[in-house]
CSV table of C-alpha atoms and ligand atoms in Angstrom, one decimal:
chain,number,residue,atom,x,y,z
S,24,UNK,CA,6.7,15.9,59.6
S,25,UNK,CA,4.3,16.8,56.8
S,26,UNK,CA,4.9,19.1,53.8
S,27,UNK,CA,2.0,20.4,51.9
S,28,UNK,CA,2.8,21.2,48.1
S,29,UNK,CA,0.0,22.3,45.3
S,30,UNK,CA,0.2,21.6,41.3
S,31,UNK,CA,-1.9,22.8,38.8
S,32,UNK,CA,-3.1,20.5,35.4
S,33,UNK,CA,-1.8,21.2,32.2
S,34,UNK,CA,-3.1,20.2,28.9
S,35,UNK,CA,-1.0,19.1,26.0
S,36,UNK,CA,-0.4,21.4,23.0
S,37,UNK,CA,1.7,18.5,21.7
S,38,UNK,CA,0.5,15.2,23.2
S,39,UNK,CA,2.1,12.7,24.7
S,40,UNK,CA,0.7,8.9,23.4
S,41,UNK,CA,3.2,6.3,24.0
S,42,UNK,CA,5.9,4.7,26.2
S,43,UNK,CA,9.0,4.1,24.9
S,44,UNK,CA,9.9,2.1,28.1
S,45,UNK,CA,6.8,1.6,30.6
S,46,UNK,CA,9.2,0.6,33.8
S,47,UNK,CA,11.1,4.3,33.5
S,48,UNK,CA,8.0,5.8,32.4
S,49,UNK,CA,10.0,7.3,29.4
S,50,UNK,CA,8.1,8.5,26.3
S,51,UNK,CA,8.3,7.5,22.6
S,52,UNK,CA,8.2,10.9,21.8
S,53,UNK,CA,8.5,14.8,23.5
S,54,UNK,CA,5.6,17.0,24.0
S,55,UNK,CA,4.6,20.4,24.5
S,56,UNK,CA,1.8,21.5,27.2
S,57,UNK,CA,0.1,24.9,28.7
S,58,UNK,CA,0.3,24.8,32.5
S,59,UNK,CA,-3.3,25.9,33.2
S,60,UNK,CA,-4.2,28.3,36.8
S,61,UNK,CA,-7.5,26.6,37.6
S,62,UNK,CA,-8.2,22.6,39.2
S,63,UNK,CA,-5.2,22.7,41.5
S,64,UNK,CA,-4.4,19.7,43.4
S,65,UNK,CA,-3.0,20.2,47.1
S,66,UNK,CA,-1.3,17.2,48.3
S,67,UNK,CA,-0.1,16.6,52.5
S,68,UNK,CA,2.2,14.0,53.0
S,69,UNK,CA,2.8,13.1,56.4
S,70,UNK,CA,5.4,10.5,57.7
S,71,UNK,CA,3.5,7.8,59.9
S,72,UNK,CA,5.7,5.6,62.5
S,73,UNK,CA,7.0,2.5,62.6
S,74,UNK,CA,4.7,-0.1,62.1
S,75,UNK,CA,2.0,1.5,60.5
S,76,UNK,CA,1.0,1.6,56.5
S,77,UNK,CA,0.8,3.8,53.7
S,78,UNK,CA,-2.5,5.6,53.7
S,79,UNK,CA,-4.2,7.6,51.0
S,80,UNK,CA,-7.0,9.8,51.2
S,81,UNK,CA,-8.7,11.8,48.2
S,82,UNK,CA,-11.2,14.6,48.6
S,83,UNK,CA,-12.0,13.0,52.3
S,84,UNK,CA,-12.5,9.5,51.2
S,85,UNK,CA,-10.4,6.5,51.9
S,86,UNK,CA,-8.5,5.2,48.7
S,87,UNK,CA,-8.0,1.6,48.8
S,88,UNK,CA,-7.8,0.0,45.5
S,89,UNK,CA,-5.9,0.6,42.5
S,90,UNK,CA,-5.2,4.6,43.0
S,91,UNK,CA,-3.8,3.2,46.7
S,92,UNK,CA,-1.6,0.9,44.8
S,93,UNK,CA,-0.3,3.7,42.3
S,94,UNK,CA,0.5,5.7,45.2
S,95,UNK,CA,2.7,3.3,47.5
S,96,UNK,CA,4.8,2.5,44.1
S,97,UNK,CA,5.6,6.0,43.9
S,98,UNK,CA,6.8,6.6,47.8
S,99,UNK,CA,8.8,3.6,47.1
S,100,UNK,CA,10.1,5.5,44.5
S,101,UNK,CA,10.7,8.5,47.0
S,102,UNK,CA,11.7,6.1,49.9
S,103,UNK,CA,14.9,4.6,47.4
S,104,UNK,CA,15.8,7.8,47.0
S,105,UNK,CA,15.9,8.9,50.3
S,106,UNK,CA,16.8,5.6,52.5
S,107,UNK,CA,13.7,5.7,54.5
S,108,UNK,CA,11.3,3.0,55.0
S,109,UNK,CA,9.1,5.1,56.8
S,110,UNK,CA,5.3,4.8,55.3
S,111,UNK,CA,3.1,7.8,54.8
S,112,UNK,CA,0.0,9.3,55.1
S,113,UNK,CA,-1.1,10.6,51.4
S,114,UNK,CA,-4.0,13.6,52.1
S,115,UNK,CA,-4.7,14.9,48.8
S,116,UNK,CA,-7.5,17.2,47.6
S,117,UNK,CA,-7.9,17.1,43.9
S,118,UNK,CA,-10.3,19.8,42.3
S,119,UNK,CA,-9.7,18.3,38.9
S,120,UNK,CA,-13.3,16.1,37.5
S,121,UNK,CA,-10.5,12.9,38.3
S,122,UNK,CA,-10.5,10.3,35.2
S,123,UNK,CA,-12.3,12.6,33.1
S,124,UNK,CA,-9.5,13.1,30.8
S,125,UNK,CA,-8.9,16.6,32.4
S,126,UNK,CA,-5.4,15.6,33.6
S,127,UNK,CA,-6.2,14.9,37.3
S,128,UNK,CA,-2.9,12.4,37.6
S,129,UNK,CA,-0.9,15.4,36.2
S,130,UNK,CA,-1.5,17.8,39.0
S,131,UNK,CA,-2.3,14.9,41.6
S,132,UNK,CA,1.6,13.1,40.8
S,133,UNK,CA,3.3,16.6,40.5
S,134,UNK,CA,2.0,18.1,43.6
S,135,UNK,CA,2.7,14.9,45.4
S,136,UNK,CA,6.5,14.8,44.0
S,137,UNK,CA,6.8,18.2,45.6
S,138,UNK,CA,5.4,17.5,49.3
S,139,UNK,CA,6.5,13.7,49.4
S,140,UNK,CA,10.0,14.4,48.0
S,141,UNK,CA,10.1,17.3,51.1
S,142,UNK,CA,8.7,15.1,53.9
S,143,UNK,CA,11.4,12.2,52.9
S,144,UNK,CA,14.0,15.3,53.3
S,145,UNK,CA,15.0,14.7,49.8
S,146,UNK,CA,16.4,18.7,48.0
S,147,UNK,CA,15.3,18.0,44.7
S,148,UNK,CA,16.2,20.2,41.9
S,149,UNK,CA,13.0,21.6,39.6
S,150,UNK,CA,14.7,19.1,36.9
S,151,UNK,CA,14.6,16.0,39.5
S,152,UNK,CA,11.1,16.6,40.6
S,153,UNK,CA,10.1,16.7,36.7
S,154,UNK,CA,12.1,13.1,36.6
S,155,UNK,CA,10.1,12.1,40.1
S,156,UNK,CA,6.5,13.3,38.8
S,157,UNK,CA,7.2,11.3,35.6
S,158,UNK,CA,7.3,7.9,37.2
S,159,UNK,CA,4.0,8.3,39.0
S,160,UNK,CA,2.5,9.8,35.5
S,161,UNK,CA,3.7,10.9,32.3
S,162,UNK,CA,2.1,13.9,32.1
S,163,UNK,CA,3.0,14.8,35.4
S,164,UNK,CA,6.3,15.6,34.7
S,165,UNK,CA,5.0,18.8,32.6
S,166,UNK,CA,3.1,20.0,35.4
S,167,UNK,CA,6.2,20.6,37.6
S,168,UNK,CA,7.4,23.6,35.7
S,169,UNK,CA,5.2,26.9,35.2
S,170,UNK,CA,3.9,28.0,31.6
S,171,UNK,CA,4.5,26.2,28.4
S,172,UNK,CA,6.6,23.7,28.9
S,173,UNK,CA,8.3,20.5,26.8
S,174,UNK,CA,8.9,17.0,27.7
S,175,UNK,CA,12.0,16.0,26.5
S,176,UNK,CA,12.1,12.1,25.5
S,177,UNK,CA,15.1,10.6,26.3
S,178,UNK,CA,17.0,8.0,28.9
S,179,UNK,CA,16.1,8.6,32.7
S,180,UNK,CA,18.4,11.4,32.8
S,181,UNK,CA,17.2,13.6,30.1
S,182,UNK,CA,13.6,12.9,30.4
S,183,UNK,CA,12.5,15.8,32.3
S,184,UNK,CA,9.8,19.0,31.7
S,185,UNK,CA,11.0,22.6,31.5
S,186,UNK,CA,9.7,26.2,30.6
S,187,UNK,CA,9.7,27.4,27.7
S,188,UNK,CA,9.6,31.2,26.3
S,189,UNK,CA,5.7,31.2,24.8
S,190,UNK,CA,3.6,34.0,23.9
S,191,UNK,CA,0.9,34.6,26.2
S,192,UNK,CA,-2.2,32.2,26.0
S,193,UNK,CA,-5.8,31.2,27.8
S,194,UNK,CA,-7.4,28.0,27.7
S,195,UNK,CA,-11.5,27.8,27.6
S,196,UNK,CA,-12.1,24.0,29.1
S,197,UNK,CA,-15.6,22.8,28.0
S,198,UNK,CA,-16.3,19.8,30.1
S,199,UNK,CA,-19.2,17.5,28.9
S,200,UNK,CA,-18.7,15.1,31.2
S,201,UNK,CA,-17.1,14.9,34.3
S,202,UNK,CA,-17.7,11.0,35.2
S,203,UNK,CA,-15.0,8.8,34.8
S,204,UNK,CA,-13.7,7.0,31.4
S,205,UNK,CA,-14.4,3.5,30.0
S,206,UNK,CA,-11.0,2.9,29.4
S,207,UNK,CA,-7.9,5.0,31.3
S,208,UNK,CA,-5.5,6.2,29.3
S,209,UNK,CA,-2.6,3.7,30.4
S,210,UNK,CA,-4.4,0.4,28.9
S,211,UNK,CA,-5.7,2.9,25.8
S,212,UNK,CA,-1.8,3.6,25.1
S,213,UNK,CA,-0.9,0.2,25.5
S,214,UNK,CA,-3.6,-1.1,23.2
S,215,UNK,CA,-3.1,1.5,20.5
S,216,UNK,CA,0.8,0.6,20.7
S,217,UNK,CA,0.2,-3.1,19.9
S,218,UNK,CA,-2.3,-2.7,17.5
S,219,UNK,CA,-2.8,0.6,15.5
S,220,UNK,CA,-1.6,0.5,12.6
S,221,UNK,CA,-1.3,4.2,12.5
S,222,UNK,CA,1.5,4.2,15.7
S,223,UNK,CA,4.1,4.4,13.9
S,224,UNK,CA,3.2,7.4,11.7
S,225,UNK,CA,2.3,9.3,14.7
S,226,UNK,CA,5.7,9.1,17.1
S,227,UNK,CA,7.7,10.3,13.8
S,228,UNK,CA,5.5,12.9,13.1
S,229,UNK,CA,4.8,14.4,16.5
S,230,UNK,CA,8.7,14.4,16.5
S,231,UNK,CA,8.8,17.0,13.9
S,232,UNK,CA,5.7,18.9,15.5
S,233,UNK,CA,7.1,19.2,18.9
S,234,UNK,CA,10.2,20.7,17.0
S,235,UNK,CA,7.4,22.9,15.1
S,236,UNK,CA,5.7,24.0,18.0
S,237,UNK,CA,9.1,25.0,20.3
S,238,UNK,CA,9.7,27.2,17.4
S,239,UNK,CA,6.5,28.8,17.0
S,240,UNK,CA,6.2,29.4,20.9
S,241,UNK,CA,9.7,31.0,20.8
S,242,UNK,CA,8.5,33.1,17.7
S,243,UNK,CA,4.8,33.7,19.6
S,244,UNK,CA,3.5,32.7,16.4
S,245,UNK,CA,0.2,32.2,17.8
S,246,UNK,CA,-1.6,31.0,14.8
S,247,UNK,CA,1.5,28.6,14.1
S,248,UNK,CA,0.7,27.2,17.9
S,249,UNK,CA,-3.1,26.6,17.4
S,250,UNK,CA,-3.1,25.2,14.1
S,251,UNK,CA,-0.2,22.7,15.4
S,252,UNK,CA,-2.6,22.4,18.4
S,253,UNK,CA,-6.0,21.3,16.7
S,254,UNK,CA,-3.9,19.1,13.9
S,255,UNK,CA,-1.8,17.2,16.5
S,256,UNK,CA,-4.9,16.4,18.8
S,257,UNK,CA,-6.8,15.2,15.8
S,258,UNK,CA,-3.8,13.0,14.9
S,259,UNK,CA,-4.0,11.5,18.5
S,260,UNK,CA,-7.4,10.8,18.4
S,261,UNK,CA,-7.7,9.1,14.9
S,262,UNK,CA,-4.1,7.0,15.8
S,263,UNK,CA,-6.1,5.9,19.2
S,264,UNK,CA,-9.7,5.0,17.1
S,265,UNK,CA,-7.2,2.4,14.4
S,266,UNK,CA,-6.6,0.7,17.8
S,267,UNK,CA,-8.2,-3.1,17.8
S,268,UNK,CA,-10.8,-2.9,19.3
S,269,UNK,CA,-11.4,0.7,18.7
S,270,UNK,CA,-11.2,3.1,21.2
S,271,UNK,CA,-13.1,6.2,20.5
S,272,UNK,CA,-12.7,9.4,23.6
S,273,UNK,CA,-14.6,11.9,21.3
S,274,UNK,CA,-18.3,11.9,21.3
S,275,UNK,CA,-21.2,14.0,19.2
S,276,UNK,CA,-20.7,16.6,21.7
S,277,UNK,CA,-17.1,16.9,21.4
S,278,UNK,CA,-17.1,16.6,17.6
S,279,UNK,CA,-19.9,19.7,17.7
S,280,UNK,CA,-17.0,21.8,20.1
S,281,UNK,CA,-14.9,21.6,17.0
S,282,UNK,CA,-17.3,22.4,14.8
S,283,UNK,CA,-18.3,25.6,17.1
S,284,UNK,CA,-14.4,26.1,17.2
S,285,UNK,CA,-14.2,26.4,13.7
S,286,UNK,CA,-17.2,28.5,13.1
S,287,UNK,CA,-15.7,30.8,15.6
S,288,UNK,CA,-12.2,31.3,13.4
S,289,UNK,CA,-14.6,31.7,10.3
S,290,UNK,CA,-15.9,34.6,11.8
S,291,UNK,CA,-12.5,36.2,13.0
S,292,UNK,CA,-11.5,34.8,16.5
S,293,UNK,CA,-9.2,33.2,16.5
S,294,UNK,CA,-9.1,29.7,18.8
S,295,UNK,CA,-8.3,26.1,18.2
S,296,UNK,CA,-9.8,22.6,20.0
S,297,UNK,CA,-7.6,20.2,21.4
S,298,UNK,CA,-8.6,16.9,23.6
S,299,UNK,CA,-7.1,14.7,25.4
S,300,UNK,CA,-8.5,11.1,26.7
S,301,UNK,CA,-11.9,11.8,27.5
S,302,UNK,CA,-14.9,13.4,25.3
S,303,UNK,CA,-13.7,17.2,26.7
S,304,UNK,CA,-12.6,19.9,24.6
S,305,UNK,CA,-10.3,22.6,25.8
S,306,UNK,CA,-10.2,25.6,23.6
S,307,UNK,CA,-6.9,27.5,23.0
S,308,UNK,CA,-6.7,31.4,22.6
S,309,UNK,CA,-5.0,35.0,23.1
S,310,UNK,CA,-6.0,35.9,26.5
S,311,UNK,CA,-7.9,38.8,25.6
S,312,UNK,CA,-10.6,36.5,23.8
S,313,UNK,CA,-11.2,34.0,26.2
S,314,UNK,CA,-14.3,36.1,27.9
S,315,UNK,CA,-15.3,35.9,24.1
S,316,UNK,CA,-14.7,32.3,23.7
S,317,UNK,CA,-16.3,31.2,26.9
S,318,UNK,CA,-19.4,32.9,25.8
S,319,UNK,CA,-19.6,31.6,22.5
S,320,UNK,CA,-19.1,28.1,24.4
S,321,UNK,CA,-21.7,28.5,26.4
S,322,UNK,CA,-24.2,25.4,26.8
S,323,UNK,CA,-22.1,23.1,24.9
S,324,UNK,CA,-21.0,21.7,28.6
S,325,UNK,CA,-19.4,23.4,31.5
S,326,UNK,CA,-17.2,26.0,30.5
S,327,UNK,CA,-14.4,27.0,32.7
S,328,UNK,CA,-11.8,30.0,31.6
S,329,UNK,CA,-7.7,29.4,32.3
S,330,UNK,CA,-4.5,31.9,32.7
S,331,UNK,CA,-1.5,30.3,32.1
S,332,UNK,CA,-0.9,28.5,35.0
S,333,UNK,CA,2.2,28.4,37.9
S,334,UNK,CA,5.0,26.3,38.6
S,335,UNK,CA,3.8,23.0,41.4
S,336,UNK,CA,5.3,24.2,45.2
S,337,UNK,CA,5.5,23.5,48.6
S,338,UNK,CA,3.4,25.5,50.2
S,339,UNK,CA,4.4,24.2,53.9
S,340,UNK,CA,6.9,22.0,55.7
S,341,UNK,CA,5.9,21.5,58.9
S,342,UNK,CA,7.0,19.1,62.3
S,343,UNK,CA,11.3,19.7,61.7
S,344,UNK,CA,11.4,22.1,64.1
S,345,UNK,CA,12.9,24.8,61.8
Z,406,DP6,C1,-3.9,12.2,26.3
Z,406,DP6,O1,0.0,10.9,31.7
Z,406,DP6,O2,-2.3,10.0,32.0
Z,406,DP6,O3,-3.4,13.4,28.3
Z,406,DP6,O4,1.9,8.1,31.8
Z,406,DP6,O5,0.2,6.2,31.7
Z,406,DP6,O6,0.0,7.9,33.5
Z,406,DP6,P1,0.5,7.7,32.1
Z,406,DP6,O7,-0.5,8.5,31.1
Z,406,DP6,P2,-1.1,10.0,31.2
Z,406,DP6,O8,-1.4,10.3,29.7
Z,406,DP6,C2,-1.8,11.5,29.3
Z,406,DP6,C3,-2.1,11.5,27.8
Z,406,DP6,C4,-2.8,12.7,27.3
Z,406,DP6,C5,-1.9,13.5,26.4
Z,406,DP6,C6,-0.9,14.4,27.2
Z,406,DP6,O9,-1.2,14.9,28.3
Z,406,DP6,O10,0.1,14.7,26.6
């Protein structure tokens, strides 16, 4: 039996920055993200016999450290649900830069939600899978459903990602470096939650901006959405840097993406910067800019255009006999 499912990235409008309870993987506050159509993640899962162990293999390699750890905690996950103690081989091919802060555990946990929740037998609803996705990583819960989406915070039950009516949009994404991070997002959430003193401001006001930005998206305000955008991902940035010791994901070359970002609205187009944990910038826009963006981008890093990305799938379920 093996299904096959693909997921695409998405990058926060709204971010997420904080656990409200780390077991459930449940969020201190919602957030709003932009599926994106490029760096999908295709993810075979294949049920092994008895005897044999979990296996997880990444762009043809052999994963056995942490990542294989991460992994077999979320088929446990799966194999509760389902009543099966049958292990699993885990073939994944991620086109994502991973650890780059370019969301690579968004579309990597999403897509493997889909195909491992199908090769267990499990008929998950779009909602469940969100639920699933979540407990391998937060983000991945929003890259379940298609478009914009939100992230509701909540118990188990509510905490799930679902569409949301949005204007249309593109996303330019300016990678400057495409190694992986000092420190991972996890730890750098953990650490800013026990000692930034700015915590606390940010998870009640990014609960008034994800209200803000729901409303703007229904409105397809798009100037309400990118000015939200740029603000909130400044917010993040300067709540992670009061953490002790710093942490600091934005370097000279991001800082000048923002500077080129703003330069660009000065002179009429209209696009806002937003970052997540890692020194890239992704640039927000109307879709009939992004050529125009992307150009005006170009040689600040690699710069890579994005549509408004699909829902995660299966793609195929093979070995039932059906
Ligand atoms: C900065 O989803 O990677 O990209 O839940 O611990 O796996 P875990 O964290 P992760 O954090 C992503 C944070 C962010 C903002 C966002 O995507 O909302």
């Amino acid at each position: 039996m093996t299904s096959t499912a693909v997921a695409h990235p998405n990058i926060a409008l709204v971010k997420y920055w904080g656990k409200a309870d780390a077991d459930l993987a449940l969020p201190a506050t919602g957030s709003v993200s932009m599926g994106l159509d490029v760096f999908p993640t295709t993810t075979a899962v294949t049920l092994l016999d008895q005897g044999e162990q979990d296996a997880f293999t990444l762009n043809g390699r052999v994963v056995d450290d942490g990542a294989l750890v991460r992994v077999e905690r979320f088929l446990d996950l799966v194999r509760d649900l389902a009543g099966s103690d049958a292990r699993a081989a885990v073939v994944s091919e991620n086109t994502v830069p991973t650890g780059a802060g370019l969301a690579s555990s968004a579309s990597g946990f999403a897509a493997l939600a889909v195909a491992a929740a199908d090769a267990y037998g499990l008929d998950l609803s779009a909602r469940d899978l969100s639920r699933l996705a979540r407990r391998g990583s937060g983000s991945a819960t929003r890259s379940i459903p298609g478009g914009v989406s939100v992230w509701h915070a909540g118990d188990d039950q509510a905490s799930f990602a679902e569409t949301v009516p949005a204007p249309p949009m593109a996303m330019v994404v300016v990678t400057i470096n495409d190694g992986p991070k000092e420190i991972g997002s996890r730890e750098a959430m953990r650490r800013t939650i026990a000692t930034s003193p700015f915590y606390p401001a940010w998870v009640t006001s990014t609960t008034v901006t994800v209200d803000d930005m729901l409303a703007a998206c229904a409105a397809g305000d798009f100037t309400r959405i990118g000015e939200l955008t740029e603000s909130n991902a400044l917010r993040m940035h300067a709540t992670i840097e009061g953490a002790f010791p710093p942490i600091r994901y934005l370097n000279s070359r991001s800082v000048a993406v923002f500077d080129a970002v703003a330069a660009m609205r000065a002179d009429g187009l209209e696009a806002y910067a937003t970052a997540d944990a890692g020194p890239n910038v992704v640039v927000l826009c109307r879709p009939e800019d992004r050529a125009r963006v992307a150009t005006a981008l170009d040689g600040q890093g690699a710069v890579i255009e994005s549509g408004t990305g699909p829902a995660a799938r299966l793609l195929r379920s093979e070995g039932t006999g059906e």
